[in-house]
Short mmCIF file of C-alpha atoms in Angstrom, two decimals:
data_model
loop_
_atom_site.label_atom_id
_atom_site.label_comp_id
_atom_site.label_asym_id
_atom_site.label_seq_id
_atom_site.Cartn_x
_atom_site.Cartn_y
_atom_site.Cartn_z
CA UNK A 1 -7.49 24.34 -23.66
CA UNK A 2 -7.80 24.88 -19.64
CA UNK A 3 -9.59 21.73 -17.86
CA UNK A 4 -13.04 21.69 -16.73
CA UNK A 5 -13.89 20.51 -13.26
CA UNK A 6 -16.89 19.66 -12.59
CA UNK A 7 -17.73 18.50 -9.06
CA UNK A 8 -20.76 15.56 -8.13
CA UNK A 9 -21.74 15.50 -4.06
CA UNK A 10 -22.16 12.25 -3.27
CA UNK A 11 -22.67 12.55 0.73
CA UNK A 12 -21.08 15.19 3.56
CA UNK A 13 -18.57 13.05 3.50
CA UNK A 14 -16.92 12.77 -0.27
CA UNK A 15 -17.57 14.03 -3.20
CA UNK A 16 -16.30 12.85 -6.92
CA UNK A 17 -14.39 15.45 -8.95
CA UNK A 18 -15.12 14.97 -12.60
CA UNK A 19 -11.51 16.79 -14.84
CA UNK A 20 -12.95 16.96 -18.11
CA UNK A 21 -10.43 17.92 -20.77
CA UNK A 22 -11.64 17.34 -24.27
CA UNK A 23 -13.34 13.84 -24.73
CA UNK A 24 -11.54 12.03 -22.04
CA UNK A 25 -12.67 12.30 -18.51
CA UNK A 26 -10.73 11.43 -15.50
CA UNK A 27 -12.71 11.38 -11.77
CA UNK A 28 -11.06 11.40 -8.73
CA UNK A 29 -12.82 11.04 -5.18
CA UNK A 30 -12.12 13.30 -2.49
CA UNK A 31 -12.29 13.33 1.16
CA UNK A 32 -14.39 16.12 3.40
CA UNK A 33 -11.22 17.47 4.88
CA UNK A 34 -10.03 18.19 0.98
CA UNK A 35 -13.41 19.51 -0.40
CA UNK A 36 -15.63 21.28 1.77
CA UNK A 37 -19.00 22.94 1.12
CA UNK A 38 -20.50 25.94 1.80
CA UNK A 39 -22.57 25.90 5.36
CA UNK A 40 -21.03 21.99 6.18
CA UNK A 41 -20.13 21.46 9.73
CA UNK A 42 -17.98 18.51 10.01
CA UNK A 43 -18.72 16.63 13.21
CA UNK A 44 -16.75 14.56 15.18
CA UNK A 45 -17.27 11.66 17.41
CA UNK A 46 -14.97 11.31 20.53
CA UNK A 47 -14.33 7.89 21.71
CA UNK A 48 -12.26 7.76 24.80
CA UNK A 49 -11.46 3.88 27.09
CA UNK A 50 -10.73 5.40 30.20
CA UNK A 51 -10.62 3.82 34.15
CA UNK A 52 -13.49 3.18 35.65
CA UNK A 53 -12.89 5.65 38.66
CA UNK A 54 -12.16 8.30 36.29
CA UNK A 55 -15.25 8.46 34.97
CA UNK A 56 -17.11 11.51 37.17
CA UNK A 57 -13.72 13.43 36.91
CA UNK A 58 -14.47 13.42 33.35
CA UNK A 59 -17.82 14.28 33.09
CA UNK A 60 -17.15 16.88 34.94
CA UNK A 61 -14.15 18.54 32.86
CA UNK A 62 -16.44 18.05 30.13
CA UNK A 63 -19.36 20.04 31.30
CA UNK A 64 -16.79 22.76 32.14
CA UNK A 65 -16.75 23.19 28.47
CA UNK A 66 -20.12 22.80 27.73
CA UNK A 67 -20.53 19.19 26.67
CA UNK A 68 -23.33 17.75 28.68
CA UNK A 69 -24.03 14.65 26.28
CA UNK A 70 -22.10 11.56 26.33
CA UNK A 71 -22.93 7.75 25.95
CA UNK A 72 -21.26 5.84 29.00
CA UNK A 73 -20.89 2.28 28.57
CA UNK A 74 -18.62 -0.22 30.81
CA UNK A 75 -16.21 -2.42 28.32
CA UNK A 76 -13.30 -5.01 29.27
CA UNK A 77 -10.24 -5.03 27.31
CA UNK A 78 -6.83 -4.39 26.87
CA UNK A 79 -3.49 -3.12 25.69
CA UNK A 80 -0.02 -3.31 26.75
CA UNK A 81 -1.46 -3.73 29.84
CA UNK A 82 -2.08 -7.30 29.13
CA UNK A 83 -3.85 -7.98 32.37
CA UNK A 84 -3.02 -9.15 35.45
CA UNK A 85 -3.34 -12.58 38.12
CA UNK A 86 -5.28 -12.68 40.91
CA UNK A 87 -5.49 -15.03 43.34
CA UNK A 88 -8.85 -16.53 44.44
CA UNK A 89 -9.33 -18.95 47.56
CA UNK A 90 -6.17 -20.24 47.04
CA UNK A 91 -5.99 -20.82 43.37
CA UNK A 92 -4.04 -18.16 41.18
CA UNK A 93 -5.95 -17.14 37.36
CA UNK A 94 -5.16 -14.62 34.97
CA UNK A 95 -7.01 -11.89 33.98
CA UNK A 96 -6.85 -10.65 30.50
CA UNK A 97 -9.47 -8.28 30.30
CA UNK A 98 -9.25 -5.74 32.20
CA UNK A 99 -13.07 -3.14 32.98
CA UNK A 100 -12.85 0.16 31.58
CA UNK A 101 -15.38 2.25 30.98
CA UNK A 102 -16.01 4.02 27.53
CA UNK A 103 -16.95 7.47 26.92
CA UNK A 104 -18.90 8.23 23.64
CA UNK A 105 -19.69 12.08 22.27
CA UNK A 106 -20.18 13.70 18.99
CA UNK A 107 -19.28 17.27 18.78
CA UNK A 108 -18.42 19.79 16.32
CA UNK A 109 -15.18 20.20 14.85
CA UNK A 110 -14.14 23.16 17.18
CA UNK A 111 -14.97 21.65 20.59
CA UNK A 112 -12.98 18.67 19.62
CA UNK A 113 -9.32 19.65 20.77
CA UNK A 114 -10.59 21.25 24.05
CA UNK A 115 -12.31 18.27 24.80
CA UNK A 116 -9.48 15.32 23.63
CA UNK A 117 -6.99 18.16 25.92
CA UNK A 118 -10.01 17.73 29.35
CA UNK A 119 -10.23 14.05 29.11
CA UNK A 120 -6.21 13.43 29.15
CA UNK A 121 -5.90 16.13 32.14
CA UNK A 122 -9.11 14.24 34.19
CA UNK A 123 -8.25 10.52 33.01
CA UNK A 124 -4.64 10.75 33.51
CA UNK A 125 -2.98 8.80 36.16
CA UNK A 126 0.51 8.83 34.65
CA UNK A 127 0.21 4.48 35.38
CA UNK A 128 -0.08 2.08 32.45
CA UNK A 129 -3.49 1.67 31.64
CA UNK A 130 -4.68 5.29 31.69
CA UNK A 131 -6.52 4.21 28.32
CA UNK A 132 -7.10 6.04 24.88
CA UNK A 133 -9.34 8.66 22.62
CA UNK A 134 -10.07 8.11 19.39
CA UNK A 135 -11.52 10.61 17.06
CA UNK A 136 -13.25 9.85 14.17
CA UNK A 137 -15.62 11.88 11.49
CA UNK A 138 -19.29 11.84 11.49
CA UNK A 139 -20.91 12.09 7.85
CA UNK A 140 -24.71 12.49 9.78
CA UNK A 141 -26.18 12.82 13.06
CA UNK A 142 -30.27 13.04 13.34
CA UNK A 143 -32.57 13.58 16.13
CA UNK A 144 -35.67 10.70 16.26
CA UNK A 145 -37.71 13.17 18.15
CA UNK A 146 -37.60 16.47 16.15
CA UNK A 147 -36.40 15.10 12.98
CA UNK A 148 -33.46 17.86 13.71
CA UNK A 149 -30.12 16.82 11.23
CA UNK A 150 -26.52 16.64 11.79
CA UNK A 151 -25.43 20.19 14.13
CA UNK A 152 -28.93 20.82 15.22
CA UNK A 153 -28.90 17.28 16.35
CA UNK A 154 -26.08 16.94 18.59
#
């Protein structure tokens, strides 16, 4: 007798896959990238700690390609960079956190390697601290004024 699979949505994200053979059942959960459903857009959100004088060279390769909303926010951190001592009316302190500036956008799947590809040309300064992008998956994005959901939304 052939397995049954059955298959439970639990969000955009995951869904449970229910392999019934016989009495016993077995589940196993998989991921969005794995299982994907009809009409789903998977959406992306683009996180990228760049230098703070970088930042309109940015913005600007990313309207090139069309992406016109981001979330700015200044940030101090840091990396291998580990900082750096400056002196100060004659007394000499370290500082470990360095100011960046962080870009935030979500965006659809397909935008997302033309995008990660125009921040590393604009941001890039070939020095040590250039910063870094991080992309992550978005299970739903909504609009407050329209009530729009998840690629209507963004």
């Amino acid at each position: 007798m052939q397995p049954r699979r059955t298959y439970q949505k639990y969000s955009r994200q995951c869904a449970r896959i229910f392999v019934t053979n016989g009495a016993a059942a077995e589940s196993t959960l998989v991921v969005a990238e794995d299982f994907l459903y009809k009409n789903t857009y998977i959406m992306r959100k683009i996180e990228a700690i760049i230098k703070p004088f970088k930042l309109e060279e940015v913005k600007d390769a990313l309207n090139e390609l069309g992406i016109h909303g981001m979330t700015v926010t200044e940030v101090k951190g840091f990396g291998r960079q580990k900082g750096h001592t400056e002196i100060y009316r004659g007394s000499e302190y370290t500082v470990d956190f360095m100011p960046k500036i962080k870009i935030e956008a979500v965006l659809l799947d397909g935008q997302v390697a033309q995008a990660v590809e125009a921040i590393i040309k604009a941001a890039k300064t070939g020095k040590i601290g250039d910063g870094k992008i991080f992309v992550s998956t978005i299970a739903e994005a909504h609009r407050i004024r329209t009530g729009e959901r998840d690629d209507n939304a963004v």
